[in-house]
């Protein structure tokens, strides 16, 4: 079955340290990959996407993600964490071969907590 | 949240009663979606619409129906609410159905007692 996994329910990082939120996927073909962030009592907000091209994608708020086809991963990274980065992060994959966003699968989410 | 309004923001209802959630957009986007968010499951697609009166089922459509009579409004109806439908419901929109990003509303917290 096609799926996307976020293996860590929670990630704790000290402010100023680098952070990584992990995402792996299992789909056939070349997927489109996304990261979204959710702040308390808000809807999800788009951070970045990978469609094709450079494996390192830069997005909003200083985040970037690295696409690794051989490891089927799309990890979210930031060189220096801020307390304001504390939120719930979702990885999502749009299945290839479909023209509709109905074929987007979301991971279960990772809660990122940045301590001062 | 990108010109998307969900109403109500919170609702408590009893098992067996009908419930309608509304999503209103001012972006004139063609595609609209209803998701539910549950701990450990991320977001799961309930129904989506690709135009006025054009809708289709998502991953978890049982017990839900939708209608879209105008571009800007997408209604989600629980015909007879059950406790398993207690969840946070999000509406999302996109300009096309391809690989661009989704814009989400702020959500509706629904509790079915």
Short mmCIF file of C-alpha atoms in Angstrom, two decimals:
data_model
loop_
_atom_site.label_atom_id
_atom_site.label_comp_id
_atom_site.label_asym_id
_atom_site.label_seq_id
_atom_site.Cartn_x
_atom_site.Cartn_y
_atom_site.Cartn_z
CA UNK A 1 0.00 0.00 0.00
CA UNK A 2 1.17 3.50 -0.75
CA UNK A 3 1.95 5.42 2.40
CA UNK A 4 3.89 8.17 4.10
CA UNK A 5 5.45 7.75 7.54
CA UNK A 6 6.67 10.18 10.15
CA UNK A 7 8.51 7.88 12.55
CA UNK A 8 8.75 10.35 15.44
CA UNK A 9 5.65 11.56 17.27
CA UNK A 10 7.72 14.26 19.00
CA UNK A 11 11.06 15.96 18.47
CA UNK A 12 12.65 18.08 21.17
CA UNK A 13 15.43 20.53 20.32
CA UNK A 14 17.16 23.35 22.16
CA UNK A 15 16.86 26.80 20.66
CA UNK A 16 19.76 27.58 18.36
CA UNK A 17 20.45 23.93 17.57
CA UNK A 18 19.75 22.35 14.18
CA UNK A 19 16.54 20.40 13.82
CA UNK A 20 15.41 17.52 11.64
CA UNK A 21 11.89 16.15 11.27
CA UNK A 22 11.84 12.85 9.42
CA UNK A 23 9.55 11.65 6.65
CA UNK A 24 9.71 8.53 4.53
CA UNK A 25 7.34 7.44 1.81
CA UNK A 26 6.38 4.32 -0.03
CA UNK A 27 4.87 5.02 -3.43
CA UNK A 28 5.46 3.79 -6.93
CA UNK A 29 6.76 6.26 -9.46
CA UNK A 30 7.94 9.79 -8.76
CA UNK A 31 5.86 11.45 -6.05
CA UNK A 32 5.33 15.10 -5.29
CA UNK A 33 6.29 15.84 -1.68
CA UNK A 34 5.14 18.55 0.70
CA UNK A 35 5.64 19.82 4.22
CA UNK A 36 2.94 21.67 6.14
CA UNK A 37 2.98 23.24 9.61
CA UNK A 38 0.08 23.59 12.02
CA UNK A 39 0.07 26.09 14.87
CA UNK A 40 -2.45 25.68 17.75
CA UNK A 41 -6.06 26.20 16.75
CA UNK A 42 -5.08 26.94 13.16
CA UNK A 43 -5.29 25.14 9.85
CA UNK A 44 -2.26 23.74 8.11
CA UNK A 45 0.08 26.13 6.35
CA UNK A 46 2.27 25.22 3.39
CA UNK A 47 6.03 25.23 4.04
CA UNK A 48 7.63 23.80 0.92
CA UNK A 49 7.33 21.25 -1.86
CA UNK A 50 9.46 19.04 -4.05
CA UNK A 51 8.29 18.37 -7.58
CA UNK A 52 11.48 17.81 -9.54
CA UNK A 53 15.00 19.18 -9.88
CA UNK A 54 17.38 20.08 -7.06
CA UNK A 55 17.12 17.65 -4.17
CA UNK A 56 17.42 20.45 -1.60
CA UNK A 57 14.29 22.55 -1.45
CA UNK A 58 14.04 25.82 0.46
CA UNK A 59 10.81 27.02 1.97
CA UNK A 60 9.20 29.43 4.39
CA UNK A 61 10.58 30.53 7.79
CA UNK A 62 14.11 29.27 7.02
CA UNK A 63 13.10 25.63 6.59
CA UNK A 64 14.50 23.36 3.93
CA UNK A 65 13.99 19.73 3.00
CA UNK A 66 16.17 17.16 1.33
CA UNK A 67 14.73 14.68 -1.12
CA UNK A 68 16.56 11.35 -1.17
CA UNK A 69 15.21 9.01 -3.79
CA UNK A 70 17.31 6.00 -2.83
CA UNK A 71 16.18 6.23 0.79
CA UNK A 72 12.65 7.38 -0.16
CA UNK A 73 12.92 10.16 2.37
CA UNK A 74 12.05 13.85 2.52
CA UNK A 75 13.37 15.14 5.84
CA UNK A 76 12.62 18.67 7.00
CA UNK A 77 15.55 20.65 8.37
CA UNK A 78 16.49 23.99 9.83
CA UNK A 79 20.02 25.06 10.77
CA UNK A 80 19.06 26.97 13.91
CA UNK A 81 15.78 26.34 15.73
CA UNK A 82 13.60 29.09 17.20
CA UNK A 83 11.08 28.74 20.03
CA UNK A 84 8.47 30.00 17.57
CA UNK A 85 9.09 26.90 15.41
CA UNK A 86 7.26 24.82 18.02
CA UNK A 87 4.26 23.36 16.18
CA UNK A 88 2.88 20.22 14.55
CA UNK A 89 4.50 19.30 11.24
CA UNK A 90 2.98 17.16 8.53
CA UNK A 91 4.64 15.49 5.59
CA UNK A 92 2.42 14.80 2.59
CA UNK A 93 2.82 13.02 -0.71
CA UNK A 94 0.77 13.39 -3.83
CA UNK A 95 0.59 10.11 -5.66
CA UNK A 96 1.99 10.20 -9.18
CA UNK A 97 -0.21 9.59 -12.16
CA UNK A 98 -3.23 11.41 -10.79
CA UNK A 99 -4.42 14.81 -11.87
CA UNK A 100 -6.31 15.57 -8.71
CA UNK A 101 -5.18 16.62 -5.27
CA UNK A 102 -7.57 13.94 -4.01
CA UNK A 103 -4.60 11.64 -4.09
CA UNK A 104 -2.62 13.41 -1.38
CA UNK A 105 -1.65 11.28 1.61
CA UNK A 106 -0.68 12.97 4.86
CA UNK A 107 1.63 11.57 7.50
CA UNK A 108 0.47 11.31 11.10
CA UNK A 109 2.36 14.42 12.16
CA UNK A 110 5.39 15.21 14.34
CA UNK A 111 5.19 17.61 17.23
CA UNK A 112 8.27 19.82 17.35
CA UNK A 113 9.11 21.39 20.69
CA UNK A 114 11.88 23.96 20.94
CA UNK A 115 13.08 24.73 24.47
CA UNK A 116 14.65 28.12 25.26
CA UNK B 1 -6.20 31.74 6.50
CA UNK B 2 -6.25 32.62 2.82
CA UNK B 3 -9.89 33.72 2.48
CA UNK B 4 -11.43 30.53 3.87
CA UNK B 5 -14.07 30.66 6.56
CA UNK B 6 -15.39 27.60 8.33
CA UNK B 7 -18.55 27.65 10.41
CA UNK B 8 -19.25 26.86 13.09
CA UNK B 9 -15.84 26.82 14.79
CA UNK B 10 -17.10 24.55 17.56
CA UNK B 11 -20.15 22.34 17.81
CA UNK B 12 -21.43 19.83 20.32
CA UNK B 13 -24.25 17.57 19.21
CA UNK B 14 -25.95 14.35 20.15
CA UNK B 15 -25.70 10.97 18.49
CA UNK B 16 -28.23 10.55 15.70
CA UNK B 17 -28.71 14.21 14.90
CA UNK B 18 -27.85 15.72 11.50
CA UNK B 19 -25.00 18.21 11.35
CA UNK B 20 -23.90 20.53 8.56
CA UNK B 21 -20.52 22.23 8.42
CA UNK B 22 -19.91 25.09 6.04
CA UNK B 23 -16.82 26.16 4.18
CA UNK B 24 -16.81 29.52 2.39
CA UNK B 25 -13.98 30.79 0.22
CA UNK B 26 -13.33 34.14 -1.38
CA UNK B 27 -10.44 32.99 -3.60
CA UNK B 28 -12.58 31.65 -6.48
CA UNK B 29 -10.57 28.41 -6.43
CA UNK B 30 -12.01 25.49 -8.33
CA UNK B 31 -11.11 22.67 -5.95
CA UNK B 32 -12.42 22.32 -2.40
CA UNK B 33 -11.80 19.54 0.10
CA UNK B 34 -13.03 18.30 3.45
CA UNK B 35 -10.54 16.55 5.74
CA UNK B 36 -10.81 15.22 9.25
CA UNK B 37 -7.91 15.29 11.67
CA UNK B 38 -7.54 12.65 14.35
CA UNK B 39 -4.59 11.90 16.61
CA UNK B 40 -2.26 9.34 15.05
CA UNK B 41 -3.96 9.55 11.67
CA UNK B 42 -2.89 12.89 10.30
CA UNK B 43 -5.44 14.27 7.86
CA UNK B 44 -7.79 12.02 5.95
CA UNK B 45 -9.82 13.13 2.95
CA UNK B 46 -13.59 12.82 3.31
CA UNK B 47 -14.92 14.33 0.07
CA UNK B 48 -13.71 16.80 -2.48
CA UNK B 49 -15.16 18.96 -5.22
CA UNK B 50 -13.69 19.89 -8.58
CA UNK B 51 -16.41 22.32 -9.56
CA UNK B 52 -19.98 23.38 -8.92
CA UNK B 53 -22.08 20.25 -8.43
CA UNK B 54 -19.02 18.08 -9.13
CA UNK B 55 -17.98 16.07 -6.10
CA UNK B 56 -16.31 12.77 -5.36
CA UNK B 57 -15.52 10.55 -2.41
CA UNK B 58 -12.31 10.48 -0.50
CA UNK B 59 -10.72 7.94 1.78
CA UNK B 60 -13.25 8.11 4.65
CA UNK B 61 -16.55 9.13 3.07
CA UNK B 62 -18.94 6.73 4.82
CA UNK B 63 -21.52 8.63 6.87
CA UNK B 64 -20.81 11.94 5.14
CA UNK B 65 -22.32 13.76 2.19
CA UNK B 66 -21.38 17.03 0.52
CA UNK B 67 -22.89 19.65 -1.72
CA UNK B 68 -21.50 22.50 -3.76
CA UNK B 69 -24.13 24.72 -5.35
CA UNK B 70 -21.84 27.75 -5.67
CA UNK B 71 -18.12 28.08 -6.32
CA UNK B 72 -17.57 29.68 -2.94
CA UNK B 73 -19.48 27.27 -0.70
CA UNK B 74 -18.84 23.61 0.13
CA UNK B 75 -21.07 21.96 2.70
CA UNK B 76 -20.33 18.81 4.65
CA UNK B 77 -23.29 16.96 6.16
CA UNK B 78 -23.28 14.21 8.73
CA UNK B 79 -26.67 12.63 8.12
CA UNK B 80 -26.84 10.97 11.54
CA UNK B 81 -23.88 11.85 13.71
CA UNK B 82 -22.02 9.11 15.59
CA UNK B 83 -19.40 9.33 18.31
CA UNK B 84 -16.76 8.11 15.84
CA UNK B 85 -17.28 11.33 13.92
CA UNK B 86 -15.99 13.39 16.82
CA UNK B 87 -13.03 15.10 15.21
CA UNK B 88 -11.56 18.33 13.90
CA UNK B 89 -12.75 19.05 10.39
CA UNK B 90 -10.73 21.13 7.97
CA UNK B 91 -11.74 22.63 4.68
CA UNK B 92 -9.04 23.21 2.09
CA UNK B 93 -8.94 24.79 -1.35
CA UNK B 94 -6.64 24.72 -4.34
CA UNK B 95 -6.64 26.56 -7.62
CA UNK B 96 -6.03 23.43 -9.68
CA UNK B 97 -5.99 19.79 -8.74
CA UNK B 98 -2.36 19.22 -9.49
CA UNK B 99 0.76 19.70 -7.45
CA UNK B 100 0.30 23.15 -6.07
CA UNK B 101 -0.27 23.74 -2.40
CA UNK B 102 -3.48 23.51 -0.43
CA UNK B 103 -4.85 26.39 1.63
CA UNK B 104 -6.63 25.39 4.83
CA UNK B 105 -9.34 26.94 6.94
CA UNK B 106 -9.05 27.18 10.72
CA UNK B 107 -11.10 24.07 11.39
CA UNK B 108 -14.31 23.02 13.13
CA UNK B 109 -14.10 21.09 16.37
CA UNK B 110 -17.08 18.70 16.42
CA UNK B 111 -18.02 16.66 19.47
CA UNK B 112 -20.72 14.00 19.17
CA UNK B 113 -21.99 12.88 22.56
#
